[in-house]
Each structure stands twice: as structure tokens, then as C-alpha cells.
C-alpha positions as a printed NumPy array, in Angstrom:
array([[135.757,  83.716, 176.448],
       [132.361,  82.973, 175.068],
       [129.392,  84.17 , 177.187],
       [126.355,  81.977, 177.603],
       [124.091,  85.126, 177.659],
       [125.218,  86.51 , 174.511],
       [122.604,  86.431, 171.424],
       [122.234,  82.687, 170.434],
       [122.589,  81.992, 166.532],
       [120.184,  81.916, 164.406],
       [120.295,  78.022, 164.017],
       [121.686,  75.322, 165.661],
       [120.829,  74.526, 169.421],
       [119.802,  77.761, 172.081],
       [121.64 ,  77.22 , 175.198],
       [119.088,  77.097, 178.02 ],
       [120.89 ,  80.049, 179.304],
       [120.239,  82.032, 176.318],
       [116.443,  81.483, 175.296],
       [115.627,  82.325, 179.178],
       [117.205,  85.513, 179.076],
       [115.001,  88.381, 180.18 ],
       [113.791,  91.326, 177.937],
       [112.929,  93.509, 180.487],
       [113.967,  94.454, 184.233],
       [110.646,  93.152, 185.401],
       [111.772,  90.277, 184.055],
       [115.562,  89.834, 186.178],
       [115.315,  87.477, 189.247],
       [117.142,  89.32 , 191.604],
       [119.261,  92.156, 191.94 ],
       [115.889,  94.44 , 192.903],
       [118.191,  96.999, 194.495],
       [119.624,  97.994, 191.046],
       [116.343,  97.039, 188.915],
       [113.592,  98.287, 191.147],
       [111.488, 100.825, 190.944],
       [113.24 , 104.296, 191.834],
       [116.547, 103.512, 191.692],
       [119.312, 104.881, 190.016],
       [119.055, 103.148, 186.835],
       [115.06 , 103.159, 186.451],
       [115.415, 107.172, 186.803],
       [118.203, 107.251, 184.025],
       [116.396, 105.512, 181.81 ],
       [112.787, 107.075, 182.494],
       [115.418, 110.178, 181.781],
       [116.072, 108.843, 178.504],
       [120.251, 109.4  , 179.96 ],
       [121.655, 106.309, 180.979],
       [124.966, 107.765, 180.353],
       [128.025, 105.586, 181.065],
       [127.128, 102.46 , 183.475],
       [129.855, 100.213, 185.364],
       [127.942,  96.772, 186.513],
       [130.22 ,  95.065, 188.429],
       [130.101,  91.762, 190.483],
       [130.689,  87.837, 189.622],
       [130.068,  85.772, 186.738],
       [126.41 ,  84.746, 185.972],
       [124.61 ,  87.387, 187.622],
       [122.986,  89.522, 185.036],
       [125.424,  91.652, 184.087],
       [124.794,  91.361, 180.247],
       [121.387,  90.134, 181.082],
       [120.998,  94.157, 182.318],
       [122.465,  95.371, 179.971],
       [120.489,  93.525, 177.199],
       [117.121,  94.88 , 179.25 ],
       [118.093,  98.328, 179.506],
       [119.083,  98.755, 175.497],
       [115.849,  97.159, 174.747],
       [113.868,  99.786, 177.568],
       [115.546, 102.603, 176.233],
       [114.626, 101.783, 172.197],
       [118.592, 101.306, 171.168],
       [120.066,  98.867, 169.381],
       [122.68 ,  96.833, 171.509],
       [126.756,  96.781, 170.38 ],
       [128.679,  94.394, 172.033],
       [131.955,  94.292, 172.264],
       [134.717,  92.308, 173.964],
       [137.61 ,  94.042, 175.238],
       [139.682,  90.924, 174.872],
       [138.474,  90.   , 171.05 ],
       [137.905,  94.077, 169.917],
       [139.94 ,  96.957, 169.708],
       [140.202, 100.378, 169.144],
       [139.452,  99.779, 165.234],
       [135.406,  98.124, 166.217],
       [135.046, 100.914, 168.901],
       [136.135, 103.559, 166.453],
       [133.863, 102.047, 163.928],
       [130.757, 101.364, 166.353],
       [131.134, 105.378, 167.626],
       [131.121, 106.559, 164.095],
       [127.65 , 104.593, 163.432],
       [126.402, 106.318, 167.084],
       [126.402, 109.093, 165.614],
       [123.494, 107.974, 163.174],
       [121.223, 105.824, 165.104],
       [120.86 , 105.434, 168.754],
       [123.303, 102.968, 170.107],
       [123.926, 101.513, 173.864],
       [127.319,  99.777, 173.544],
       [127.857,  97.036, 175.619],
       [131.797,  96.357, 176.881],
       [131.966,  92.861, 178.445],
       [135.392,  92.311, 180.903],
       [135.856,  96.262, 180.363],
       [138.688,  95.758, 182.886],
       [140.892,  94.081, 179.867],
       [140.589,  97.02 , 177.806],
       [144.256,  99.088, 176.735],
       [145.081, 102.085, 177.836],
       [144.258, 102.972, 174.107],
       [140.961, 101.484, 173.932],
       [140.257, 103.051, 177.48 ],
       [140.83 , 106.495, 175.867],
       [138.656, 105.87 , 172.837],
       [136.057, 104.546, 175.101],
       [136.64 , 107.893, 177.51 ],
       [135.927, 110.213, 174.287],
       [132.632, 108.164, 173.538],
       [131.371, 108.774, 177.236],
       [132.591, 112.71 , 177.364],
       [130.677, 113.386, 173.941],
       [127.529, 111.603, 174.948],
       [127.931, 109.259, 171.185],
       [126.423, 106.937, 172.745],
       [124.821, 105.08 , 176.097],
       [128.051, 102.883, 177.152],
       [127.385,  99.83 , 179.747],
       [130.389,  98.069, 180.909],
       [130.673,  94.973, 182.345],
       [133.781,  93.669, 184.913],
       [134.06 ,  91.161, 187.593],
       [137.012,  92.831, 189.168],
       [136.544,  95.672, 191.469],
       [135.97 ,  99.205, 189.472],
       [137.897, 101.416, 191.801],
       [141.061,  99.094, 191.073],
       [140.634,  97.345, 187.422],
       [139.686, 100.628, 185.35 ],
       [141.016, 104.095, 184.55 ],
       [140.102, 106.649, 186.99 ],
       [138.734, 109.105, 183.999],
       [136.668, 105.908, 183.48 ],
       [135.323, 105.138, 186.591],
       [134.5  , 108.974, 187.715],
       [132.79 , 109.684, 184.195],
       [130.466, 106.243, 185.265],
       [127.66 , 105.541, 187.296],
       [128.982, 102.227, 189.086],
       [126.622,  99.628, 190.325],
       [127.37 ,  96.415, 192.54 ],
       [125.724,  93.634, 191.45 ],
       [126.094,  90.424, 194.742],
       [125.485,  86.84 , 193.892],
       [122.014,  85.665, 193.771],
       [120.234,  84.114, 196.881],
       [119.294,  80.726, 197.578],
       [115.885,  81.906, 196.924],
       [116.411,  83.788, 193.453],
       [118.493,  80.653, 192.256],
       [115.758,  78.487, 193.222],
       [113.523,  80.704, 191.012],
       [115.965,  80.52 , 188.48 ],
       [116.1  ,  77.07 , 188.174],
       [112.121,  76.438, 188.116],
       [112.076,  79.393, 185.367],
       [114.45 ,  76.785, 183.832],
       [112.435,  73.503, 184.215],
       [109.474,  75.537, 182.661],
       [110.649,  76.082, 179.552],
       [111.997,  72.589, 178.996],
       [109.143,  71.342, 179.45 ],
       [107.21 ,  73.936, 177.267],
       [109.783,  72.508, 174.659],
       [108.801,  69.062, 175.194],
       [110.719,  67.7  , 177.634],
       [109.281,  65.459, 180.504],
       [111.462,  66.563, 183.452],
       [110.623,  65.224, 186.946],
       [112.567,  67.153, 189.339],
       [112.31 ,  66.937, 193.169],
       [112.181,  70.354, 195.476],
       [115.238,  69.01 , 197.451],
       [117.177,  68.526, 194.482],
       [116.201,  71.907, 193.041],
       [117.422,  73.612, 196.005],
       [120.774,  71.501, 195.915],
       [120.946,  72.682, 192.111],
       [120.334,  76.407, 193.609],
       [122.762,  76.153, 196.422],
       [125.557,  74.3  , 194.168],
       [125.974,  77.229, 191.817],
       [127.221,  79.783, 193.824],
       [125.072,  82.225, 193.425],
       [125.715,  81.986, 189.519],
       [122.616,  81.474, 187.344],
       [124.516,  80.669, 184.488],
       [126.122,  77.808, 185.995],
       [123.011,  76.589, 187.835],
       [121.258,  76.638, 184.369],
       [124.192,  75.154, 182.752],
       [123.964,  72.317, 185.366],
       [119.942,  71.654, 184.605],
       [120.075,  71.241, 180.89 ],
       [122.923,  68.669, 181.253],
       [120.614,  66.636, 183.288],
       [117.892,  66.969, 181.163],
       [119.001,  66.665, 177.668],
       [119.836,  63.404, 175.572],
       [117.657,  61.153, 177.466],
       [115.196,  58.368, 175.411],
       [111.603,  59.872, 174.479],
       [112.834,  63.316, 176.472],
       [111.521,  61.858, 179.694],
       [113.608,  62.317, 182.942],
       [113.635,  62.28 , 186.855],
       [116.616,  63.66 , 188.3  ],
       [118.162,  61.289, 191.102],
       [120.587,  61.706, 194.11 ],
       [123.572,  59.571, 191.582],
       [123.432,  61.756, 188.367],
       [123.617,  65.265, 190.872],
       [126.505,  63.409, 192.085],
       [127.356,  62.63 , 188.609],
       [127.692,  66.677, 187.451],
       [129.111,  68.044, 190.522],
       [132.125,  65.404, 191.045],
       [134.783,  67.868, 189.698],
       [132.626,  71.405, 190.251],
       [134.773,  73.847, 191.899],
       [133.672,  76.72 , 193.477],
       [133.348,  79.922, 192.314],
       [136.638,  81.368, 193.769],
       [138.929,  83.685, 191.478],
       [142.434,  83.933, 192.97 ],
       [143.086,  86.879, 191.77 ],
       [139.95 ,  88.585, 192.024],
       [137.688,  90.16 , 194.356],
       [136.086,  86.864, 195.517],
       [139.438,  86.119, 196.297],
       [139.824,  89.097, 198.902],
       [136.804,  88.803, 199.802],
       [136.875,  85.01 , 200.838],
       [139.964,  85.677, 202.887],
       [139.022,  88.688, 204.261],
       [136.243,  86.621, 205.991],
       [138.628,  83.84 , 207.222],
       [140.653,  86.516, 209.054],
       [137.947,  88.538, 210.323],
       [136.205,  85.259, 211.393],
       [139.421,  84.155, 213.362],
       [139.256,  87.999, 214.414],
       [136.171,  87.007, 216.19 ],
       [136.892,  84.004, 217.894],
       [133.847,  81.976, 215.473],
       [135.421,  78.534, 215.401],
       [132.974,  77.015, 212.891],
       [133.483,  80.267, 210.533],
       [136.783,  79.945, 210.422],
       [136.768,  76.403, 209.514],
       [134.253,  76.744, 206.614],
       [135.954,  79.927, 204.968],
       [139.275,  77.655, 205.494],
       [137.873,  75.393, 203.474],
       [136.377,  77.896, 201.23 ],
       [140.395,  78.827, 199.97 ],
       [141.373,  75.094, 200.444],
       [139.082,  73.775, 198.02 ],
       [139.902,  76.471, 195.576],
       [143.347,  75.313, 195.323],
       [144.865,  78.361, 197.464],
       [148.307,  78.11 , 198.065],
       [148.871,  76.909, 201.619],
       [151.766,  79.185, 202.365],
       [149.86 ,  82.079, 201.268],
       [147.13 ,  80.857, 203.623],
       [149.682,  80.276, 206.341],
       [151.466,  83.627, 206.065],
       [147.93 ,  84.94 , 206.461],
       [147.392,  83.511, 209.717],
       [151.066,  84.232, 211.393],
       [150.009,  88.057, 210.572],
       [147.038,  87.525, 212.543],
       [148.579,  85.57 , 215.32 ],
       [150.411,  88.893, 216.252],
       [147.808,  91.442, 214.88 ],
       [144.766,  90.139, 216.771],
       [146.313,  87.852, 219.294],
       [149.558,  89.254, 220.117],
       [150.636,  89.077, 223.704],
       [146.94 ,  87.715, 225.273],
       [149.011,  84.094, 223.673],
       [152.297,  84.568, 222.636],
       [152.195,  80.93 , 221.351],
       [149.885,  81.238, 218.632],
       [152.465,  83.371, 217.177],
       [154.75 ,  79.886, 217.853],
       [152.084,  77.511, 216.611],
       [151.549,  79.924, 213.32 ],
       [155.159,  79.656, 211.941],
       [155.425,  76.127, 213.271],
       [152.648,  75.557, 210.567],
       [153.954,  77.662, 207.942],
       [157.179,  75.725, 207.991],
       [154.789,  72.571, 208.004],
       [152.851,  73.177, 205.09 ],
       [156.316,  73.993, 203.374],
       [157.057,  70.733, 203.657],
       [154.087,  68.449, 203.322],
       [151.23 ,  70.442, 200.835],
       [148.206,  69.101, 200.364],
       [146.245,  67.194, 201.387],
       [147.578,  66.91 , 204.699],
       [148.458,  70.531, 205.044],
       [144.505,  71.058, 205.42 ],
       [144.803,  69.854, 209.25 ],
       [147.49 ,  72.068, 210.161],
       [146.24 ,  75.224, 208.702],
       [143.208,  73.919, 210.631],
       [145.262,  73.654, 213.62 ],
       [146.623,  76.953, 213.742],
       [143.724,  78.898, 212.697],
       [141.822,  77.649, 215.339],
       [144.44 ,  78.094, 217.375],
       [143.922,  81.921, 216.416],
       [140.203,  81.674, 216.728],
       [140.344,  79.964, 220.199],
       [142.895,  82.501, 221.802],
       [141.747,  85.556, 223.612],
       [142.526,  88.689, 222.203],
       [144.927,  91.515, 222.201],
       [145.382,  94.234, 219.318],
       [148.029,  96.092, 221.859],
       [150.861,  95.181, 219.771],
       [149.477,  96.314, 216.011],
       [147.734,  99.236, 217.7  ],
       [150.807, 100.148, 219.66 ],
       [153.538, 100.01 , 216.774],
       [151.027, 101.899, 214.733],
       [150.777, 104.354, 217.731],
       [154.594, 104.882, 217.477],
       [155.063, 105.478, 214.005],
       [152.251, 107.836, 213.306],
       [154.131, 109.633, 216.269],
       [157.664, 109.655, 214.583],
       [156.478, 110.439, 211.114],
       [154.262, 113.128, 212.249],
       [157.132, 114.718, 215.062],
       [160.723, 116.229, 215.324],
       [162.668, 113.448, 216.644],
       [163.245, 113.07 , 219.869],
       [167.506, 113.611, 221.161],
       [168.655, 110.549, 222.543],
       [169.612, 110.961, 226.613],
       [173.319, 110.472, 227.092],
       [172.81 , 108.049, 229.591],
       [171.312, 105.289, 227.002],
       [173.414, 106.174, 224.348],
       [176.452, 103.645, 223.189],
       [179.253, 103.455, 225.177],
       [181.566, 100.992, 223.881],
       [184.344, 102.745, 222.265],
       [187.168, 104.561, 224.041],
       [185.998, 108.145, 224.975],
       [182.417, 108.092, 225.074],
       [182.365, 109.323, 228.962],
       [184.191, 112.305, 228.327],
       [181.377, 112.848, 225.774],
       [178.852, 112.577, 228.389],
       [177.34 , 109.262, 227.943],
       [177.119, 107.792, 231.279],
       [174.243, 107.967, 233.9  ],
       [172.796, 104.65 , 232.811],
       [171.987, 102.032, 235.321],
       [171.971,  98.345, 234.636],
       [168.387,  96.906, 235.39 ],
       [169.881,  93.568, 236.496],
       [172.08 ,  95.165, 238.963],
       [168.624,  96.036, 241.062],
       [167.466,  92.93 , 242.879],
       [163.668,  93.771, 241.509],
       [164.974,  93.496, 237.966],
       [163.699,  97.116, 237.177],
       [164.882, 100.546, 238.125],
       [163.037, 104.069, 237.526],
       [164.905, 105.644, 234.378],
       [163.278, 107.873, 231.663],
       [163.849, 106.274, 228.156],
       [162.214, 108.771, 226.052],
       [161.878, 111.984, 227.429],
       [158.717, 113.335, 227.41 ],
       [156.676, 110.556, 226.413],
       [153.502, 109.715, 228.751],
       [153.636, 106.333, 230.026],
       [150.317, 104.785, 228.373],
       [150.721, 106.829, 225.293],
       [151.596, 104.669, 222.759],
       [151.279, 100.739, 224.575],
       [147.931,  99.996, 226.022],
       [147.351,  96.769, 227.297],
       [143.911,  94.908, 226.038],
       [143.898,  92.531, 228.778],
       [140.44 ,  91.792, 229.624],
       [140.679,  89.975, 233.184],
       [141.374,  86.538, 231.373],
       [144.469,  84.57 , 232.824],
       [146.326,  85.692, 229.474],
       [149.556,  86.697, 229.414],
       [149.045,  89.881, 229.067],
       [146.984,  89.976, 232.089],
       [149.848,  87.965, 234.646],
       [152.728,  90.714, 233.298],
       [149.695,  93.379, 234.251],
       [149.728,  92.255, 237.75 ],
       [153.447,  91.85 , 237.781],
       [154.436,  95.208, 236.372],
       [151.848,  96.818, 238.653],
       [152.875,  94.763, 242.004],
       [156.616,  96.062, 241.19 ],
       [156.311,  99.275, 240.074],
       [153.72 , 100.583, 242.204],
       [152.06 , 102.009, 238.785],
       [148.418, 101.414, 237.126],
       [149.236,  99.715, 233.678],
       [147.632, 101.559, 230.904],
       [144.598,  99.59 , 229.745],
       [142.344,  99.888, 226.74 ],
       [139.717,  98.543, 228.939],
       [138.984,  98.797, 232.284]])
């Protein structure tokens, strides 16, 4: 895939995108943790040993835009490659002329790259050939080789503010109109440009130079309908199968997690409008209807797989209101981790432990000679008018060891089987809090 950023031709138009691109790192709107003074990759290159360099974060930015700053800073003449359009015969060939002039070679979607070019690549970086910067929207630590990633200096580029895409875009307006355009452009609408992109200055420069160009005698206000006009069909910048993907539902959950109505709703509608599978979305929230919920409301469990078997049925559109339903459902519930924390409890217990015998008085008893085996002693709950009789059921194990209620004094129903179990048995039920 073509990259805006990458060195415009000769002739023929510039994209916007590409004539604004900066030289320098004085020069990059945002990202000042990675480009400011004293950090990691200002020392490298006052070093003169950048090394091998992962930049990793979402499309549009500055990855190459870095990249492109640092070869210049450093005196070397920039490579690029592609890992989807280049292989192991350009790197071989680009390593070979390293070795004769100073090089910084420049891997774009380095996550792509075969296990062969990943091992060329890996004897360029040992050797020092060369400076290598690579460039990957999917998360390092998982996308790449682990000889890659531990022989690289990895840096985490986040999307652009409001602020730095606001800057962006005025950068943007400037040089139109340095190239003779008459732009009028409101500060409402170049915050709503700003806003729109995601965080992606690409796409937010993109957007501005389709509004500008083509228009009689290159003069131009920018209203309310032609805004309208280039975002109708704009989606947002959600890859399903990337880290913006984890990371968009990791905030749904963790916003159901803590009972924030209004976050839940807007990172709902975050995966809705990027066409996330509903069931997926669903599944997500029945896990958290037991994980974070659990027995403070055993029916959001209900209402959770009610839904899922909803959404089976109906999709979209309409399957919007029920995830709604139930996640808010989650959101609104109080909140018990007893159950996850309690299972979890157990099995760390019998994977880390000799198992324990089972008593002969709970052991099975239907088949003919089991009492002369010893299995007998038990006694039938039911038969006690209270509905509960004093019997050990693993020996050894402290009552409160592994189940720990989390009711917090709400009228949950965790809390009502407290005061039950602690009426009849005449025993303090363990709680997480007090």
C-alpha cells in the first residue's frame, strides 16, 4: 500500500501530505516524548549510533516522517523498503551498498516481513551495515521476531492530540495558500477537521486538500455542507485485528468494569461503528457479566446470553440496542470479582499441590459393594430441617481460603446469602472487605 509520506515524484502533483513533511525533529508536531531533547533517540543520534529502531503506533503519525528526519540528522542517505513489495533480493542488495556509503534503511510494515527476510534483516542489525528504522502498526512484542525486537530500541509512538492536529491542519492551510490558494477556513471547522481524523495527520491532511482543491480562481470557504460532504462514509480508525482493536475493547470492558455508564456507551459505539461483529461483542460482555459481576447480580449473567442469542438472530442495526442493553446492564450492577478470583484461587491451589484423597463419606455409592469399601458416613443436607449440616468436604482446607465474598453492604445477592449463611451457621462469611 502506497504511503502518502513517501518521496513525491519528481513531476506531476505533491500530495499535501508530502510537500509538508518535516526535515528535521524540530520540525514534527507532536510526539515530543520520542523527539525531544534528551531522549533516547536525540542521544543516539548526537552518538552518531542509532542502531536498529522499532517505531511503532497507528497510521499517520510520523512514523516515516521520523524516520525521514533522523536519516537526514544523521548525514545518511535514506533506503526504503516495503516488506510487502521487497524481499530478501533488495535487502541483500541495499546491505551490500551499506557497506560503501552510509545508509539508514527504512522498513515500512516490518511486521510483514518472512521469516527469511527477518533473518537477512537480523544479520544487517548484528554487523552494524547499516542504521535500520522499522516501521509497524501492530504491537512489536507480538508482530516481530524476538532476535528482532531484543536487537531494537522500540519506541511507542500514540495518536496525535486535538491540539497537535489542529497545528497540523493550520501548517496545512499555510502552505496552500503560499501556493496560491485563497482558503477561508473557520476555527470551528478546523478543530472538527482535527478531531475527525483520529489522531491521524495523514488523513486530516488528506481531508483539507480535498476541500480546497479544484475550485474556480482557487478561492474557497469551507462550510458546515461540504465537511458533511467528506466525512459521510469516513470510518474510524479501528483495525480489527490490530492493536487499536484490543485496545478499543479493552476500554469497553474496563469501562463496564467501572460502573461509567456514558464510557461504556461511547466505546460501544466505538466497535459498533467499526463494523465489529456483534457476537464477538456479546461474548465479550457474558465474560464480564460473571468476571466482574458475578454473584452481586446473577441476572446480568441472564440478561448477557439473552442478548447474545439476540444479536444471533437480528444483526445490525437493531442489535446496537441490545448490546446497549446488556452492557449497561453490566455497568449498572454492583460488583463482585468473588467468582473469577475464587476459581482462580482453586486452581493455582491444585496445580501447585498433591491432590487432596477424597473422604469416603462423599465418595460414590451407587453400585453394589461400595459400603463394604468404606464409603458411607455421608449425611443428606435435606434430611436436616435447616437445609445444612456440619460435614468437612475437603479436608484441610480453611474455610475463606479460596471463596471470599466481595459484598460491599449493597442489597446484592451476594450480600442477602451473607446474612443467610451467617444467621444459620453461626459462622463470619469470609469477606474481601469488611
Amino acid at each position: 500500500m502506497s504511503d502518502l509520506f513517501d518521496a513525491a515524484p519528481v513531476q506531476g502533483h505533491v500530495p499535501l501530505a508530502a510537500a509538508l513533511r518535516p526535515q528535521t525533529l524540530e520540525d514534527v508536531i507532536g510526539q515530543g516524548a520520542i523527539t525531544g531533547q534528551g531522549s533516547i533517540l536525540r542521544r543516539r543520534i548526537s552518538a552518531g549510533a542509532l542502531g536498529s529502531l522499532i517505531l511503532y503506533g497507528p497510521p499517520g503519525v510520523g512514523k516515516t516522517t521520523i524516520a525521514r528526519a533522523v536519516g537526514n540528522m544523521l548525514g545518511k542517505e535514506f533506503r526504503p523498503l516495503h516488506a510487502t513489495r521487497d524481499g530478501v533480493k533488495e535487502l541483500r542488495k541495499i546491505a551490500d551498498e551499506a557497506r560503501i556509503r552510509p545508509l539508514l534503511i527504512f522498513v515500512d510494515e516490518v511486521h510483514r516481513f518472512s521469516a527469511t527476510q527477518a533473518d537477512d534483516l537480523l544479520s544487517i542489525c548484528e554487523e552494524g551495515t547499516a542504521d535500520f528504522v522499522g516501521a509497524t502498526t501492530g504491537n512489536p512484542y507480538h508482530a516481530l521476531p524476538p532476535a528482532l525486537v531484543s536487537r531494537s530500541t522500540i519506541l511507542k509512538l500514540e495518536p496525535m492530540s486535538i491540539d497537535d492536529m489542529e497545528e497540523v491542519v493550520r501548517r496545512g492551510l499555510a502552505h496552500l495558500r503560499k501556493q496560491g490558494s485563497d482558503v477561508e477556513m473557520s476555527d470551528a471547522h478546523i478543530r472538527l477537521v482535527a478531531g475527525r481524523s483520529g489522531g491521524d495527520a495523514r488523513r486530516a491532511l488528506t481531508t483539507l486538500e480535498s476541500l480546497c482543491l479544484g475550485h474556480p480562481g482557487g478561492r474557497v470557504t469551507i462550510t458546515e455542507a461540504m465537511l458533511e460532504e467528506a466525512y459521510a462514509s469516513a470510518a474510524v480508525n479501528h483495525d480489527r485485528s490490530g492493536d487499536q482493536h484490543y485496545d478499543v475493547v479493552s476500554s469497553f470492558v474496563k469501562s463496564m468494569r467501572g460502573s461509567d455508564a456514558d464510557a461504556t456507551l461511547y466505546w460501544l459505539a466505538r466497535l459498533i461503528h467499526a463494523g465489529e461483529d456483534p457476537r464477538y461483542i456479546a461474548r465479550r460482555i457474558m465474560i464480564h457479566a460473571s468476571e466482574d459481576v458475578g454473584l452481586a447480580d446473577n441476572s446480568a449473567l441472564q440478561t448477557a446470553v439473552a442478548a447474545s442469542t439476540a444479536v444471533e438472530r437480528i444483526g445490525y442495526p437493531e442489535a446496537r440496542i441490545i448490546l446497549a442493553h446488556a452492557a449497561l446492564h453490566v455497568a449498572r450492577a454492583p460488583k463482585s470479582n468473588s467468582a473469577c478470583r475464587g476459581i482462580g484461587a482453586a486452581l493455582e491451589l491444585v496445580e501447585g499441590s498433591a491432590p487432596v484423597v477424597v473422604p469416603k463419606h462423599l465418595r460414590d455409592t451407587h453400585y453394589a459393594g461400595a459400603a463394604k469399601l468404606g464409603h458411607e458416613g455421608y449425611r443428606f443436607p435435606h434430611d436436616d430441617p435447616r437445609g445444612w449440616v456440619e460435614q468437612d468436604y475437603v479436608p484441610g482446607l480453611r474455610p475463606g481460603s479460596l471463596y471470599q465474598s466481595d459484598a460491599r453492604g449493597s442489597a446484592s445477592f451476594e450480600a442477602r446469602a451473607d446474612r443467610f449463611w451467617e444467621e444459620l451457621t453461626g459462622r463470619r462469611v469470609a469477606k474481601t472487605f469488611s
